[in-house]
PDB file of C-alpha atoms in Angstrom:
ATOM      1  CA  MET A 291     121.866 -25.625-126.857  1.00  0.00           C
ATOM      2  CA  ASN A 292     124.651 -23.189-128.327  1.00  0.00           C
ATOM      3  CA  THR A 293     123.587 -20.226-130.161  1.00  0.00           C
ATOM      4  CA  LYS A 294     125.909 -18.026-132.545  1.00  0.00           C
ATOM      5  CA  THR A 295     124.886 -14.287-133.809  1.00  0.00           C
ATOM      6  CA  LEU A 296     125.675 -11.661-136.062  1.00  0.00           C
ATOM      7  CA  SER A 297     128.265  -9.167-134.645  1.00  0.00           C
ATOM      8  CA  PRO A 298     126.734  -6.243-132.510  1.00  0.00           C
ATOM      9  CA  ARG A 299     127.585  -3.793-135.669  1.00  0.00           C
ATOM     10  CA  ALA A 300     125.492  -6.214-137.950  1.00  0.00           C
ATOM     11  CA  LEU A 301     122.536  -6.734-135.598  1.00  0.00           C
ATOM     12  CA  SER A 302     122.057  -2.966-134.937  1.00  0.00           C
ATOM     13  CA  VAL A 303     122.138  -2.374-138.326  1.00  0.00           C
ATOM     14  CA  ILE A 304     118.963  -4.482-138.646  1.00  0.00           C
ATOM     15  CA  ASP A 305     117.279  -3.247-135.223  1.00  0.00           C
ATOM     16  CA  GLN A 306     117.745   0.043-137.110  1.00  0.00           C
ATOM     17  CA  TYR A 307     115.485  -0.831-139.723  1.00  0.00           C
ATOM     18  CA  LEU A 308     113.282  -3.161-137.257  1.00  0.00           C
ATOM     19  CA  HIS A 309     113.028   0.013-134.977  1.00  0.00           C
ATOM     20  CA  PHE A 310     113.526   3.375-136.650  1.00  0.00           C
ATOM     21  CA  LYS A 311     113.230   5.797-134.351  1.00  0.00           C
ATOM     22  CA  TYR A 312     112.467   9.503-134.971  1.00  0.00           C
ATOM     23  CA  GLY A 313     111.737  11.783-131.685  1.00  0.00           C
ATOM     24  CA  SER A 314     109.411   9.474-129.708  1.00  0.00           C
ATOM     25  CA  ALA A 315     107.862   7.640-132.635  1.00  0.00           C
ATOM     26  CA  VAL A 316     108.978   3.885-133.811  1.00  0.00           C
ATOM     27  CA  CYS A 317     108.742   1.908-136.363  1.00  0.00           C
ATOM     28  CA  SER A 318     110.024  -0.503-139.076  1.00  0.00           C
ATOM     29  CA  ILE A 319     111.121   0.897-142.248  1.00  0.00           C
ATOM     30  CA  SER A 320     108.635   0.303-145.051  1.00  0.00           C
ATOM     31  CA  TYR A 321     109.482  -2.101-148.313  1.00  0.00           C
ATOM     32  CA  PHE A 322     110.076  -0.669-151.159  1.00  0.00           C
ATOM     33  CA  ASN A 323     110.528  -1.835-154.947  1.00  0.00           C
ATOM     34  CA  ASN A 324     111.558   0.442-157.547  1.00  0.00           C
ATOM     35  CA  LYS A 325     110.846  -2.172-160.194  1.00  0.00           C
ATOM     36  CA  THR A 326     106.965  -1.946-159.582  1.00  0.00           C
ATOM     37  CA  THR A 327     107.188   1.950-158.983  1.00  0.00           C
ATOM     38  CA  ARG A 328     109.487   2.414-161.801  1.00  0.00           C
ATOM     39  CA  ALA A 329     112.070   4.245-160.047  1.00  0.00           C
ATOM     40  CA  ARG A 330     115.146   4.939-161.762  1.00  0.00           C
ATOM     41  CA  GLY A 331     118.060   6.925-160.657  1.00  0.00           C
ATOM     42  CA  GLY A 332     117.889   9.771-157.791  1.00  0.00           C
ATOM     43  CA  LEU A 333     118.726   9.648-154.090  1.00  0.00           C
ATOM     44  CA  ARG A 334     119.320   6.142-152.858  1.00  0.00           C
ATOM     45  CA  VAL A 335     117.155   7.236-149.593  1.00  0.00           C
ATOM     46  CA  ILE A 336     114.038   6.966-152.490  1.00  0.00           C
ATOM     47  CA  ILE A 337     114.565   4.412-154.720  1.00  0.00           C
ATOM     48  CA  GLY A 338     114.905   1.781-151.834  1.00  0.00           C
ATOM     49  CA  LYS A 339     118.590   1.859-151.520  1.00  0.00           C
ATOM     50  CA  GLY A 340     118.815   4.510-148.656  1.00  0.00           C
ATOM     51  CA  SER A 341     120.819   3.390-144.897  1.00  0.00           C
ATOM     52  CA  PRO A 342     119.450   4.177-142.069  1.00  0.00           C
ATOM     53  CA  LYS A 343     120.992   7.382-141.534  1.00  0.00           C
ATOM     54  CA  GLU A 344     119.973   8.521-144.785  1.00  0.00           C
ATOM     55  CA  ILE A 345     116.548   7.915-144.054  1.00  0.00           C
ATOM     56  CA  PHE A 346     116.825   9.459-140.987  1.00  0.00           C
ATOM     57  CA  GLU A 347     117.927  12.861-142.762  1.00  0.00           C
ATOM     58  CA  GLU A 348     115.407  12.401-145.562  1.00  0.00           C
ATOM     59  CA  VAL A 349     112.547  12.380-142.658  1.00  0.00           C
ATOM     60  CA  GLU A 350     114.236  14.974-141.222  1.00  0.00           C
ATOM     61  CA  ASP A 351     114.368  17.184-144.515  1.00  0.00           C
ATOM     62  CA  ILE A 352     110.318  16.309-144.812  1.00  0.00           C
ATOM     63  CA  THR A 353     109.851  17.526-141.336  1.00  0.00           C
ATOM     64  CA  VAL A 354     111.395  20.700-141.334  1.00  0.00           C
ATOM     65  CA  LYS A 355     109.554  21.551-144.881  1.00  0.00           C
ATOM     66  CA  ASN A 356     106.229  20.769-143.400  1.00  0.00           C
ATOM     67  CA  HIS A 357     106.641  22.197-140.291  1.00  0.00           C
ATOM     68  CA  ILE A 358     105.989  18.955-138.345  1.00  0.00           C
ATOM     69  CA  ALA A 359     106.953  19.061-134.746  1.00  0.00           C
ATOM     70  CA  ILE A 360     109.235  15.902-133.903  1.00  0.00           C
ATOM     71  CA  ASN A 361     107.429  14.802-130.846  1.00  0.00           C
ATOM     72  CA  ALA A 362     104.074  15.496-132.814  1.00  0.00           C
ATOM     73  CA  LEU A 363     105.135  12.036-134.563  1.00  0.00           C
ATOM     74  CA  THR A 364     103.435   8.911-133.507  1.00  0.00           C
ATOM     75  CA  ASP A 365     104.726   5.226-134.241  1.00  0.00           C
ATOM     76  CA  ASP A 366     101.542   5.420-136.916  1.00  0.00           C
ATOM     77  CA  SER A 367     102.162   8.412-138.623  1.00  0.00           C
ATOM     78  CA  LEU A 368     105.675   8.129-138.917  1.00  0.00           C
ATOM     79  CA  LYS A 369     105.054   5.252-140.944  1.00  0.00           C
ATOM     80  CA  GLN A 370     102.609   6.781-142.876  1.00  0.00           C
ATOM     81  CA  LEU A 371     104.983   9.671-143.277  1.00  0.00           C
ATOM     82  CA  LEU A 372     107.461   7.200-144.344  1.00  0.00           C
ATOM     83  CA  ALA A 373     105.244   5.191-146.898  1.00  0.00           C
ATOM     84  CA  ASP A 374     103.843   8.516-148.235  1.00  0.00           C
ATOM     85  CA  ASN A 375     107.088   9.846-149.147  1.00  0.00           C
ATOM     86  CA  ASN A 376     108.300   6.444-150.928  1.00  0.00           C
ATOM     87  CA  ILE A 377     110.722   6.168-148.474  1.00  0.00           C
ATOM     88  CA  GLY A 378     111.675   2.708-147.520  1.00  0.00           C
ATOM     89  CA  ILE A 379     114.181  -0.338-148.300  1.00  0.00           C
ATOM     90  CA  ASP A 380     114.198  -3.182-150.421  1.00  0.00           C
ATOM     91  CA  CYS A 381     115.705  -6.965-149.753  1.00  0.00           C
ATOM     92  CA  SER A 382     118.925  -6.396-151.160  1.00  0.00           C
ATOM     93  CA  ALA A 383     119.874  -3.470-150.102  1.00  0.00           C
ATOM     94  CA  PHE A 384     118.948  -4.370-146.709  1.00  0.00           C
ATOM     95  CA  ALA A 385     121.037  -7.575-146.899  1.00  0.00           C
ATOM     96  CA  TYR A 386     123.749  -5.245-148.632  1.00  0.00           C
ATOM     97  CA  TYR A 387     123.830  -2.937-145.364  1.00  0.00           C
ATOM     98  CA  VAL A 388     123.522  -5.888-142.837  1.00  0.00           C
ATOM     99  CA  LEU A 389     126.263  -7.985-144.887  1.00  0.00           C
ATOM    100  CA  ASN A 390     128.448  -5.106-144.993  1.00  0.00           C
ATOM    101  CA  ALA A 391     128.705  -4.387-141.557  1.00  0.00           C
ATOM    102  CA  GLU A 392     129.253  -8.045-140.809  1.00  0.00           C
ATOM    103  CA  SER A 393     131.858  -7.894-143.766  1.00  0.00           C
ATOM    104  CA  GLU A 394     133.839  -5.126-141.825  1.00  0.00           C
ATOM    105  CA  GLU A 395     133.491  -6.630-138.424  1.00  0.00           C
ATOM    106  CA  LYS A 396     135.443  -9.656-139.972  1.00  0.00           C
ATOM    107  CA  LYS A 397     138.102  -7.438-141.036  1.00  0.00           C
ATOM    108  CA  LYS A 398     137.258  -8.468-144.975  1.00  0.00           C
ATOM    109  CA  GLY A 399     136.137  -4.829-145.676  1.00  0.00           C
ATOM    110  CA  HIS A 400     133.330  -3.096-147.516  1.00  0.00           C
ATOM    111  CA  LEU A 401     131.607  -5.336-149.806  1.00  0.00           C
ATOM    112  CA  ASP A 402     131.988  -3.276-152.770  1.00  0.00           C
ATOM    113  CA  LYS A 403     135.445  -4.181-152.900  1.00  0.00           C
ATOM    114  CA  HIS A 404     134.452  -8.190-153.241  1.00  0.00           C
ATOM    115  CA  ILE A 405     130.780  -7.491-155.040  1.00  0.00           C
ATOM    116  CA  SER A 406     131.336  -9.198-159.047  1.00  0.00           C
ATOM    117  CA  PHE A 407     128.418  -7.546-160.957  1.00  0.00           C
ATOM    118  CA  THR A 408     128.105  -9.539-163.695  1.00  0.00           C
ATOM    119  CA  ASP A 409     125.094  -7.414-165.572  1.00  0.00           C
ATOM    120  CA  CYS A 410     126.590  -4.602-166.000  1.00  0.00           C
ATOM    121  CA  ARG A 411     128.837  -4.663-169.300  1.00  0.00           C
ATOM    122  CA  GLY A 412     130.641  -2.739-171.483  1.00  0.00           C
ATOM    123  CA  VAL A 413     132.804   0.437-170.086  1.00  0.00           C
ATOM    124  CA  PHE A 414     129.843   2.431-169.138  1.00  0.00           C
ATOM    125  CA  GLY A 415     128.121  -0.290-167.057  1.00  0.00           C
ATOM    126  CA  LYS A 416     131.237  -1.031-165.304  1.00  0.00           C
ATOM    127  CA  ILE A 417     131.673   2.818-164.031  1.00  0.00           C
ATOM    128  CA  ARG A 418     127.811   2.674-162.968  1.00  0.00           C
ATOM    129  CA  CYS A 419     128.212   0.150-160.893  1.00  0.00           C
ATOM    130  CA  SER A 420     131.401   0.578-159.398  1.00  0.00           C
ATOM    131  CA  PHE A 421     129.962   4.209-158.467  1.00  0.00           C
ATOM    132  CA  ARG A 422     126.864   2.946-157.557  1.00  0.00           C
ATOM    133  CA  PRO A 423     127.485  -0.649-156.082  1.00  0.00           C
ATOM    134  CA  ILE A 424     124.523  -0.788-153.410  1.00  0.00           C
ATOM    135  CA  GLU A 425     121.827   0.611-156.164  1.00  0.00           C
ATOM    136  CA  ASN A 426     122.912  -2.194-158.608  1.00  0.00           C
ATOM    137  CA  CYS A 427     123.357  -5.091-156.413  1.00  0.00           C
ATOM    138  CA  ASN A 428     120.260  -7.092-156.405  1.00  0.00           C
ATOM    139  CA  VAL A 429     119.389 -10.793-155.619  1.00  0.00           C
ATOM    140  CA  ALA A 430     120.803 -12.060-158.588  1.00  0.00           C
ATOM    141  CA  THR A 431     124.093 -10.306-157.738  1.00  0.00           C
ATOM    142  CA  PHE A 432     124.412 -11.928-154.070  1.00  0.00           C
ATOM    143  CA  ALA A 433     123.156 -15.644-155.745  1.00  0.00           C
ATOM    144  CA  ASN A 434     125.548 -15.616-158.673  1.00  0.00           C
ATOM    145  CA  ASP A 435     128.493 -18.242-158.001  1.00  0.00           C
ATOM    146  CA  LYS A 436     131.159 -15.526-158.098  1.00  0.00           C
ATOM    147  CA  ASN A 437     129.556 -13.872-155.198  1.00  0.00           C
ATOM    148  CA  SER A 438     128.609 -16.859-153.005  1.00  0.00           C
ATOM    149  CA  ARG A 439     128.639 -20.183-152.641  1.00  0.00           C
ATOM    150  CA  VAL A 440     125.807 -22.851-151.991  1.00  0.00           C
ATOM    151  CA  ILE A 441     126.385 -24.669-148.702  1.00  0.00           C
ATOM    152  CA  PRO A 442     124.466 -27.406-146.589  1.00  0.00           C
ATOM    153  CA  ILE A 443     122.474 -27.040-143.889  1.00  0.00           C
ATOM    154  CA  LYS A 444     124.816 -28.478-141.401  1.00  0.00           C
ATOM    155  CA  GLU A 445     127.408 -25.803-142.320  1.00  0.00           C
ATOM    156  CA  MET A 446     125.242 -22.785-141.808  1.00  0.00           C
ATOM    157  CA  GLU A 447     126.454 -19.658-139.554  1.00  0.00           C
ATOM    158  CA  PRO A 448     125.059 -16.113-139.139  1.00  0.00           C
ATOM    159  CA  GLY A 449     126.008 -14.319-142.007  1.00  0.00           C
ATOM    160  CA  ASP A 450     124.610 -16.886-144.604  1.00  0.00           C
ATOM    161  CA  ILE A 451     121.944 -15.993-146.855  1.00  0.00           C
ATOM    162  CA  ILE A 452     118.794 -17.588-148.316  1.00  0.00           C
ATOM    163  CA  THR A 453     118.322 -17.020-151.625  1.00  0.00           C
ATOM    164  CA  MET A 454     114.812 -16.975-153.900  1.00  0.00           C
ATOM    165  CA  LYS A 455     115.378 -16.810-157.752  1.00  0.00           C
ATOM    166  CA  SER A 456     112.024 -16.523-159.696  1.00  0.00           C
ATOM    167  CA  GLU A 457     111.353 -16.726-163.257  1.00  0.00           C
ATOM    168  CA  GLU A 458     109.334 -13.506-162.567  1.00  0.00           C
ATOM    169  CA  ASN A 459     112.648 -11.460-162.005  1.00  0.00           C
ATOM    170  CA  ASN A 460     110.706  -8.667-159.539  1.00  0.00           C
ATOM    171  CA  ARG A 461     110.013 -11.737-157.293  1.00  0.00           C
ATOM    172  CA  ASP A 462     113.723 -12.772-156.280  1.00  0.00           C
ATOM    173  CA  HIS A 463     114.149 -12.051-152.631  1.00  0.00           C
ATOM    174  CA  ILE A 464     116.884 -12.612-150.008  1.00  0.00           C
ATOM    175  CA  LEU A 465     116.902 -13.258-146.236  1.00  0.00           C
ATOM    176  CA  VAL A 466     119.649 -12.749-144.157  1.00  0.00           C
ATOM    177  CA  ILE A 467     120.352 -14.703-141.439  1.00  0.00           C
ATOM    178  CA  HIS A 468     121.331 -13.327-138.014  1.00  0.00           C
ATOM    179  CA  GLN A 469     120.988 -16.092-135.182  1.00  0.00           C
ATOM    180  CA  ILE A 470     121.261 -19.911-135.542  1.00  0.00           C
ATOM    181  CA  GLU A 471     121.044 -22.362-132.566  1.00  0.00           C
ATOM    182  CA  TYR A 472     122.718 -25.539-132.616  1.00  0.00           C
ATOM    183  CA  GLN A 473     122.141 -28.905-131.210  1.00  0.00           C
ATOM    184  CA  ASN A 474     125.487 -31.025-131.286  1.00  0.00           C
ATOM    185  CA  PHE A 475     126.754 -28.498-133.638  1.00  0.00           C
ATOM    186  CA  ILE A 476     124.171 -29.004-135.965  1.00  0.00           C
ATOM    187  CA  PRO A 477     121.660 -26.109-136.635  1.00  0.00           C
ATOM    188  CA  THR A 478     118.217 -26.706-135.160  1.00  0.00           C
ATOM    189  CA  ILE A 479     116.528 -23.095-135.262  1.00  0.00           C
ATOM    190  CA  ILE A 480     117.380 -20.472-138.378  1.00  0.00           C
ATOM    191  CA  HIS A 481     116.526 -17.108-137.342  1.00  0.00           C
ATOM    192  CA  TYR A 482     115.891 -15.000-140.397  1.00  0.00           C
ATOM    193  CA  SER A 483     115.511 -10.995-140.727  1.00  0.00           C
ATOM    194  CA  HIS A 484     114.213  -9.652-144.358  1.00  0.00           C
ATOM    195  CA  ALA A 485     112.537  -6.503-146.111  1.00  0.00           C
ATOM    196  CA  ILE A 486     109.194  -7.654-147.695  1.00  0.00           C
ATOM    197  CA  ALA A 487     105.713  -6.668-149.034  1.00  0.00           C
ATOM    198  CA  TYR A 488     103.390  -9.522-148.847  1.00  0.00           C
ATOM    199  CA  PRO A 489     100.224  -9.686-151.270  1.00  0.00           C
ATOM    200  CA  GLU A 490      97.799  -8.427-148.525  1.00  0.00           C
ATOM    201  CA  ASP A 491     100.182  -5.593-147.309  1.00  0.00           C
ATOM    202  CA  SER A 492      99.161  -1.995-147.151  1.00  0.00           C
ATOM    203  CA  PRO A 493     102.031   0.101-147.416  1.00  0.00           C
ATOM    204  CA  TYR A 494     101.616   0.937-143.895  1.00  0.00           C
ATOM    205  CA  VAL A 495     102.303  -2.621-143.112  1.00  0.00           C
ATOM    206  CA  SER A 496     105.156  -3.565-144.900  1.00  0.00           C
ATOM    207  CA  GLY A 497     109.066  -3.537-143.731  1.00  0.00           C
ATOM    208  CA  ILE A 498     111.045  -5.679-142.019  1.00  0.00           C
ATOM    209  CA  ARG A 499     110.020  -8.898-140.718  1.00  0.00           C
ATOM    210  CA  GLN A 500     111.702 -11.645-138.810  1.00  0.00           C
ATOM    211  CA  GLY A 501     111.020 -15.359-138.539  1.00  0.00           C
ATOM    212  CA  GLU A 502     112.426 -18.822-137.928  1.00  0.00           C
ATOM    213  CA  ILE A 503     112.833 -22.056-140.053  1.00  0.00           C
ATOM    214  CA  GLN A 504     113.260 -24.915-137.786  1.00  0.00           C
ATOM    215  CA  ILE A 505     115.477 -28.019-139.037  1.00  0.00           C
ATOM    216  CA  ILE A 506     113.540 -31.319-139.169  1.00  0.00           C
ATOM    217  CA  SER A 507     115.806 -32.880-141.526  1.00  0.00           C
ATOM    218  CA  PRO A 508     119.396 -31.110-141.831  1.00  0.00           C
ATOM    219  CA  GLU A 509     119.793 -33.933-145.005  1.00  0.00           C
ATOM    220  CA  LYS A 510     117.144 -32.409-146.792  1.00  0.00           C
ATOM    221  CA  ASP A 511     116.556 -29.136-148.679  1.00  0.00           C
ATOM    222  CA  ILE A 512     115.892 -25.962-146.794  1.00  0.00           C
ATOM    223  CA  THR A 513     112.076 -25.909-148.156  1.00  0.00           C
ATOM    224  CA  GLU A 514     111.589 -29.102-146.570  1.00  0.00           C
ATOM    225  CA  GLN A 515     111.866 -28.035-143.064  1.00  0.00           C
ATOM    226  CA  ARG A 516     109.462 -25.703-140.734  1.00  0.00           C
ATOM    227  CA  TRP A 517     109.172 -22.506-141.990  1.00  0.00           C
ATOM    228  CA  ALA A 518     107.353 -19.848-139.567  1.00  0.00           C
ATOM    229  CA  GLU A 519     106.662 -16.156-139.214  1.00  0.00           C
ATOM    230  CA  ASP A 520     104.287 -13.814-137.393  1.00  0.00           C
ATOM    231  CA  GLY A 521     102.314 -16.928-136.322  1.00  0.00           C
ATOM    232  CA  LYS A 522     101.786 -18.782-139.662  1.00  0.00           C
ATOM    233  CA  GLU A 523     103.618 -21.684-140.541  1.00  0.00           C
ATOM    234  CA  ASN A 524     104.578 -23.554-144.086  1.00  0.00           C
ATOM    235  CA  ASN A 525     101.353 -23.478-146.174  1.00  0.00           C
ATOM    236  CA  THR A 526      99.634 -20.757-144.345  1.00  0.00           C
ATOM    237  CA  ASN A 527     103.112 -18.920-144.846  1.00  0.00           C
ATOM    238  CA  GLN A 528     103.371 -16.310-147.560  1.00  0.00           C
ATOM    239  CA  LEU A 529     107.513 -16.794-147.492  1.00  0.00           C
ATOM    240  CA  PHE A 530     107.437 -20.626-147.516  1.00  0.00           C
ATOM    241  CA  ILE A 531     105.112 -20.689-150.640  1.00  0.00           C
ATOM    242  CA  ARG A 532     106.783 -18.580-152.256  1.00  0.00           C
ATOM    243  CA  ALA A 533     110.442 -20.143-151.474  1.00  0.00           C
ATOM    244  CA  GLN A 534     108.741 -23.637-152.512  1.00  0.00           C
ATOM    245  CA  LYS A 535     108.148 -22.147-155.987  1.00  0.00           C
ATOM    246  CA  SER A 536     111.450 -20.339-156.360  1.00  0.00           C
ATOM    247  CA  LYS A 537     115.206 -21.955-156.825  1.00  0.00           C
ATOM    248  CA  THR A 538     115.747 -21.441-153.123  1.00  0.00           C
ATOM    249  CA  GLU A 539     119.563 -21.696-151.853  1.00  0.00           C
ATOM    250  CA  VAL A 540     121.401 -21.272-148.932  1.00  0.00           C
ATOM    251  CA  ARG A 541     124.680 -19.724-149.601  1.00  0.00           C
ATOM    252  CA  ARG A 542     127.478 -17.714-148.211  1.00  0.00           C
ATOM    253  CA  LEU A 543     129.570 -14.601-149.224  1.00  0.00           C
ATOM    254  CA  ARG A 544     133.123 -16.022-150.665  1.00  0.00           C
ATOM    255  CA  TRP A 545     135.074 -14.284-148.573  1.00  0.00           C
ATOM    256  CA  PHE A 546     133.303 -14.881-145.868  1.00  0.00           C
TER     257      PHE A 546
END
């Protein structure tokens, strides 16, 4: 059995979102969807697009302004502080920061040097996207053939993505593959990370999650494998159900 992972730097980005630490408190960064909350413009950190560093600095500002002692925060109260102040991350921004770290570790440069923004039309649209690439990069951007290509399961590697395009635009989703276990060079277990809020989640529960896809038949579609997350498999797994209802593809960034 052989195992491959993302670079330590990219794994560190995932960990900073999954185990966000402030003082002695630790929690997963909440999920934030600026489409459903109608948030536009403003600081990245309050529209679901902030880096771990930007989120830390925003939390620091909030605690100082409200005279909250750092060590007074518990894991639960830190999570509540994030959610109550609309501080979180959406799925595409999470993917962006992780993949950007991996791209730079591969000596391919920053993502904004490669990403094509097909939805940014006109002079002002192109200027907006060039100055605010993270804010304008969504699942459709990653899934566009100019930025990535579909690959078969047998060729999957850490750093690949699974995109889910839905007819409901705000239901698009993306997973980042952070680890793969191989048997005879064929993937057997795919480990992924993503930012999500399931229908049953409260703001104090949503955030970064990890799961795995057991490859039963490499020749078949990714939605025909065994998906497991938080102890729930396939038809009891909300992500699997969502994947089946979407245009779900395994993709690789073209410069990877």
